[in-house]
Amino acid sequence: MQQHRQLAQVSLAFLIASAVTLGMLILTIVLVGQSFRGMEQAKVTAATATARQLAISVDDRIQAITQPPSTALAVLRHDPLTEADTLEQRLDRLPVVADILASSEIVSAVYAGYENGDFFLFRKLQNSSARQFPDAPANSHYLLQSLVRTGNDHQGRWHFYDHNLNLLEQRDLASYNFDPRERPWYQAARESGALTLSAPYVFFTTQETGITLSQRASEKAGTVLGIDVTVTDLGAQLAELKQTPGSRIAILNASGQLLAGSSQDSEPGEVVLQALQPESHSGISQFTRDGRSWYGISEPLESLPGEELSIVVAIPSNELLADVWAALTRQTLIAGAIALLLLLAGWVLGRQVGKPLELLTGQVSRLSRFRFDTPMRSTSHIREASELSIALDDMAHTIRSFQSISTVLNRGQDLKQLLNDILEQLVSIVGQERGAVYLFNSREQKLELSVNRGLELPQAVNPVAPDASDYDVIQELRRYIAGHPVFAVLRNRRSKLIGVLVIEIENGDQTNLSDDLITFVDEIAGSAAVAIETRELIESQQALLDGIIRLVANAIDAKSPYTGGHCERVPKLAQMLVEQAEQSSEGAFASFGMTEDEHYEFHLAAWLHDCGKITSPEYVVDKAVKLETIYNRIHEIRTRFEVLHRDAEITCLKAILAGGDPDQARQDKADVQTRLQEDFRFLAAVNQGSESMEDADIERIHAIAGQTWTRHFSDRLGLSEEEQQALKGHPEPPLPATETLLADKPGHLRAWGEHVPPVRKDDPENRWGFDMSLPEYAYNQGELHNLTVRYGTLTEEERFKINEHIVQTICMLDALPLPDRLARVPRLAGTHHERTDGNGYPCRLTGDDMGVPEKIMAVADVFEALTASDRPYKRGKTLSESLTIMAGMVENGHLDGEVFRLFVSSGVWRDYAEQHLHSDQVDTVDESLFMKP
């Protein structure tokens, strides 16, 4: 008996010899790590010392660059050039200046600024600068830029010379007006009187990095001389000083601008800028760029004390620490061999105590096969094994309880039945009898009783805020529920309130509720919340799918063949611009971002932004000429002209038969027919609508319309019901009837009747906030009314019918049973015709009323419409034409300026053009013209 108790006290942890192995392994890892850190520090220290030597070498090089030009400047200040008053006198000193340019490859220009504002500059036209003067004569080697002032007048002149100073061409440039007295190099030299040196910068003309040396000639002369010196050869020297093949070296100024680098691409500048630490301009740092680890070292340069130059070195850590990693690999292999031996020894010891666990292993394997009804108890002399068997038995019992709940959660598709089953099972498990489930109505912000099992509860609890805490929700419910209830607040995956579970505690001690019981109810409530959310999502998504299917089915019958491409291209363009807005950190986009749900919401809105066009008549949307309805009514008018043409022929013949002058009769006929031909050609041209109408054109149309012809057939036969209703109340004139050549007749008008759209602000049915002007008639097909449209082909009524598509879009999408995460789809889809100045439609929103996504939709819609080449009534505009028009729309308050500038600067228009525009639409675009704030 005593022996049995002694065996039961044996500790499993004491018998596991592998603990020794673990301790040895940890010790080995620590030692190897310390060794690595020491070798790493040594390498970094050596790299730092090398960087300091590199800074000294670069200082010497900069001194060597600036010394020869300084000497040349000191000599030149005593040259007669400094006192020359005329251009001819200065040209005499041109050989001296040319010698200075030829004496050094790094001197790019020599110039003099005179006290009276004259300027004299002589530069070399080398390979880099030649790109800045593409119109220079062939064989040009030098360029002289001179400016001579006489009172308030100035004369700018350029001279091009060959290598031997032979004049090739002389150009007078009235626009060349450069005042050297206003330049920093002139003012600094005049004030100090000594040699002044500018900070290194990139020359505007040659795009070379360099510095400017300037010095006043003398007090008497008042002339300041200057020399531009390039330092681009520093990059080659830096490349030779790299410690490793992948090292990057660069020289930066105080503002972080790259002045010279060890490579010609942009990568060195970006790497070394990241190597700088914000808290220190000198020292060593470690950073990561593009998944690669680097060491950064920064040292100040002393050659130009006032300029705060630095040399920055970035070394890939894998190259710097290559030797260290090799040593670490050897040590790791040795440590691994030792650890393997210890693991083998630990395995032998572990087997001695593993046999008592085999029985538990078999029982656990039955658990893994979902045999939760198998007893888990087993006897063992090892204390931990015995306790483990008890814990496993309790776990199997708990799993059986959860399995029952899981069966309920996954049974059926009806939400009401699901809630009832959950409540029934849960009340039974906790040993109680009564309970209830409330669901949260987010639209009305209240809790509604969904399932009740024997409790006297209110049908609704309100108001309940959607962001209320669990404590606030429970306190609100306690106002209505008496007794001893346990509450579990149901929240979905996004922690949003979806409901509350209530269980009345009647059996047991209500004043001392078990913490385990409360925890269990909370856990079950969490599973129930997920199941509820899943059912709700399935139902809402199914409803949305059904709505979209209905939408597509209707579109098949009514869509225009010219809007399909638009509805496909706008979402792509809008999505491209949204991605750029999220990446931007400027202005309105600094805090802009979209969640996954918001991205899908925007995507869906972009695809459905013109779905209302399925209700727009095709002959209005695609109206190419003014008289077009379902067909082009110019043919009716042509027929009337044919009648008048034949009437003129008949009149001529009657006059001849009556004994009149045949020649005069034929001449009258010819005059009438010629006028008719001219009048018809004019009306046909007007019908095109390609040019704006002047007052004189409208007067001529009315004059032509006043001509009459005789109709002998009834115009009330063969009419549709709609046509008959339009003529109701207008009696038919007796035949034959005299009619004008063009007319606006009652039959051309179509009243709104019972189909007045709710677009007026005071309309009680207008719950969307529309604010649009409603024409008097739904349609006006009057011939004069259509032909006298001043711009384009659309009348006021047709323009409203097209604009109404956005109203239909909002109404149709608002009617869909969209879930909360897609609630903004109607607004996003229905605001792309709003303007930032409040003059858009359908709600006259201003820029402050719209967010970034709405403004992006407007820009995308306009650009696609301008560049589209599949419209029957216009050609697709080029890129430059489209961007120019959009820039004007920004100025007059149509489009948002920040979104348009992002559209231009990001190059989205260029990427879109490559995919969707014809080659003849892609022309050269100067982006700077459209970036003005």
PDB file of N, CA, C and O in Angstrom, residues 577-593 898 902 905-906:
ATOM      1  N   LEU A 577      -8.408  54.941 -60.241  1.00  0.00           N
ATOM      2  CA  LEU A 577      -8.234  56.231 -59.569  1.00  0.00           C
ATOM      3  C   LEU A 577      -8.380  56.081 -58.058  1.00  0.00           C
ATOM      4  O   LEU A 577      -7.686  56.768 -57.291  1.00  0.00           O
ATOM      5  N   VAL A 578      -9.239  55.188 -57.593  1.00  0.00           N
ATOM      6  CA  VAL A 578      -9.370  54.937 -56.154  1.00  0.00           C
ATOM      7  C   VAL A 578      -8.066  54.389 -55.592  1.00  0.00           C
ATOM      8  O   VAL A 578      -7.622  54.783 -54.501  1.00  0.00           O
ATOM      9  N   GLU A 579      -7.421  53.481 -56.317  1.00  0.00           N
ATOM     10  CA  GLU A 579      -6.143  52.942 -55.854  1.00  0.00           C
ATOM     11  C   GLU A 579      -5.091  54.034 -55.717  1.00  0.00           C
ATOM     12  O   GLU A 579      -4.319  54.046 -54.749  1.00  0.00           O
ATOM     13  N   GLN A 580      -5.060  54.967 -56.658  1.00  0.00           N
ATOM     14  CA  GLN A 580      -4.107  56.074 -56.570  1.00  0.00           C
ATOM     15  C   GLN A 580      -4.448  56.992 -55.388  1.00  0.00           C
ATOM     16  O   GLN A 580      -3.552  57.499 -54.705  1.00  0.00           O
ATOM     17  N   ALA A 581      -5.735  57.208 -55.137  1.00  0.00           N
ATOM     18  CA  ALA A 581      -6.140  58.055 -54.020  1.00  0.00           C
ATOM     19  C   ALA A 581      -5.741  57.431 -52.687  1.00  0.00           C
ATOM     20  O   ALA A 581      -5.323  58.134 -51.758  1.00  0.00           O
ATOM     21  N   GLU A 582      -5.833  56.109 -52.582  1.00  0.00           N
ATOM     22  CA  GLU A 582      -5.430  55.446 -51.340  1.00  0.00           C
ATOM     23  C   GLU A 582      -3.921  55.513 -51.130  1.00  0.00           C
ATOM     24  O   GLU A 582      -3.448  55.575 -49.997  1.00  0.00           O
ATOM     25  N   GLN A 583      -3.154  55.514 -52.208  1.00  0.00           N
ATOM     26  CA  GLN A 583      -1.702  55.585 -52.096  1.00  0.00           C
ATOM     27  C   GLN A 583      -1.205  57.001 -51.855  1.00  0.00           C
ATOM     28  O   GLN A 583      -0.102  57.197 -51.336  1.00  0.00           O
ATOM     29  N   SER A 584      -2.012  57.998 -52.201  1.00  0.00           N
ATOM     30  CA  SER A 584      -1.592  59.392 -52.046  1.00  0.00           C
ATOM     31  C   SER A 584      -1.673  59.818 -50.586  1.00  0.00           C
ATOM     32  O   SER A 584      -2.526  59.355 -49.832  1.00  0.00           O
ATOM     33  N   SER A 585      -0.775  60.722 -50.187  1.00  0.00           N
ATOM     34  CA  SER A 585      -0.750  61.247 -48.819  1.00  0.00           C
ATOM     35  C   SER A 585      -0.894  62.759 -48.814  1.00  0.00           C
ATOM     36  O   SER A 585      -0.487  63.418 -47.877  1.00  0.00           O
ATOM     37  N   GLU A 586      -1.451  63.307 -49.866  1.00  0.00           N
ATOM     38  CA  GLU A 586      -1.549  64.757 -49.993  1.00  0.00           C
ATOM     39  C   GLU A 586      -3.011  65.205 -49.947  1.00  0.00           C
ATOM     40  O   GLU A 586      -3.916  64.513 -50.426  1.00  0.00           O
ATOM     41  N   GLY A 587      -3.228  66.373 -49.348  1.00  0.00           N
ATOM     42  CA  GLY A 587      -4.522  67.027 -49.378  1.00  0.00           C
ATOM     43  C   GLY A 587      -5.645  66.161 -48.854  1.00  0.00           C
ATOM     44  O   GLY A 587      -5.555  65.555 -47.775  1.00  0.00           O
ATOM     45  N   ALA A 588      -6.710  66.111 -49.619  1.00  0.00           N
ATOM     46  CA  ALA A 588      -7.900  65.373 -49.188  1.00  0.00           C
ATOM     47  C   ALA A 588      -7.673  63.875 -49.120  1.00  0.00           C
ATOM     48  O   ALA A 588      -8.488  63.151 -48.550  1.00  0.00           O
ATOM     49  N   PHE A 589      -6.573  63.388 -49.687  1.00  0.00           N
ATOM     50  CA  PHE A 589      -6.329  61.946 -49.715  1.00  0.00           C
ATOM     51  C   PHE A 589      -5.425  61.496 -48.574  1.00  0.00           C
ATOM     52  O   PHE A 589      -5.097  60.309 -48.475  1.00  0.00           O
ATOM     53  N   ALA A 590      -4.985  62.404 -47.702  1.00  0.00           N
ATOM     54  CA  ALA A 590      -4.054  62.049 -46.632  1.00  0.00           C
ATOM     55  C   ALA A 590      -4.662  61.007 -45.699  1.00  0.00           C
ATOM     56  O   ALA A 590      -3.963  60.085 -45.251  1.00  0.00           O
ATOM     57  N   SER A 591      -5.937  61.133 -45.400  1.00  0.00           N
ATOM     58  CA  SER A 591      -6.596  60.198 -44.493  1.00  0.00           C
ATOM     59  C   SER A 591      -7.592  59.304 -45.217  1.00  0.00           C
ATOM     60  O   SER A 591      -8.414  58.648 -44.576  1.00  0.00           O
ATOM     61  N   PHE A 592      -7.527  59.275 -46.540  1.00  0.00           N
ATOM     62  CA  PHE A 592      -8.495  58.492 -47.308  1.00  0.00           C
ATOM     63  C   PHE A 592      -8.085  57.029 -47.392  1.00  0.00           C
ATOM     64  O   PHE A 592      -6.930  56.711 -47.667  1.00  0.00           O
ATOM     65  N   GLY A 593      -9.014  56.176 -47.143  1.00  0.00           N
ATOM     66  CA  GLY A 593      -8.798  54.743 -47.257  1.00  0.00           C
ATOM     67  C   GLY A 593     -10.141  54.041 -47.306  1.00  0.00           C
ATOM     68  O   GLY A 593     -11.167  54.577 -46.883  1.00  0.00           O
ATOM     69  N   GLU A 898      -8.863  68.702 -56.828  1.00  0.00           N
ATOM     70  CA  GLU A 898      -7.870  67.791 -56.257  1.00  0.00           C
ATOM     71  C   GLU A 898      -7.931  66.416 -56.916  1.00  0.00           C
ATOM     72  O   GLU A 898      -6.899  65.821 -57.205  1.00  0.00           O
ATOM     73  N   LEU A 902      -4.976  64.684 -59.197  1.00  0.00           N
ATOM     74  CA  LEU A 902      -4.500  63.327 -58.920  1.00  0.00           C
ATOM     75  C   LEU A 902      -4.655  62.459 -60.161  1.00  0.00           C
ATOM     76  O   LEU A 902      -3.772  61.647 -60.473  1.00  0.00           O
ATOM     77  N   SER A 905      -1.662  63.630 -62.448  1.00  0.00           N
ATOM     78  CA  SER A 905      -0.312  63.355 -61.946  1.00  0.00           C
ATOM     79  C   SER A 905      -0.034  61.871 -61.788  1.00  0.00           C
ATOM     80  O   SER A 905       1.099  61.434 -61.951  1.00  0.00           O
ATOM     81  N   SER A 906      -1.057  61.080 -61.473  1.00  0.00           N
ATOM     82  CA  SER A 906      -0.847  59.646 -61.276  1.00  0.00           C
ATOM     83  C   SER A 906      -0.675  58.893 -62.589  1.00  0.00           C
ATOM     84  O   SER A 906      -0.225  57.751 -62.588  1.00  0.00           O
TER      85      SER A 906
END
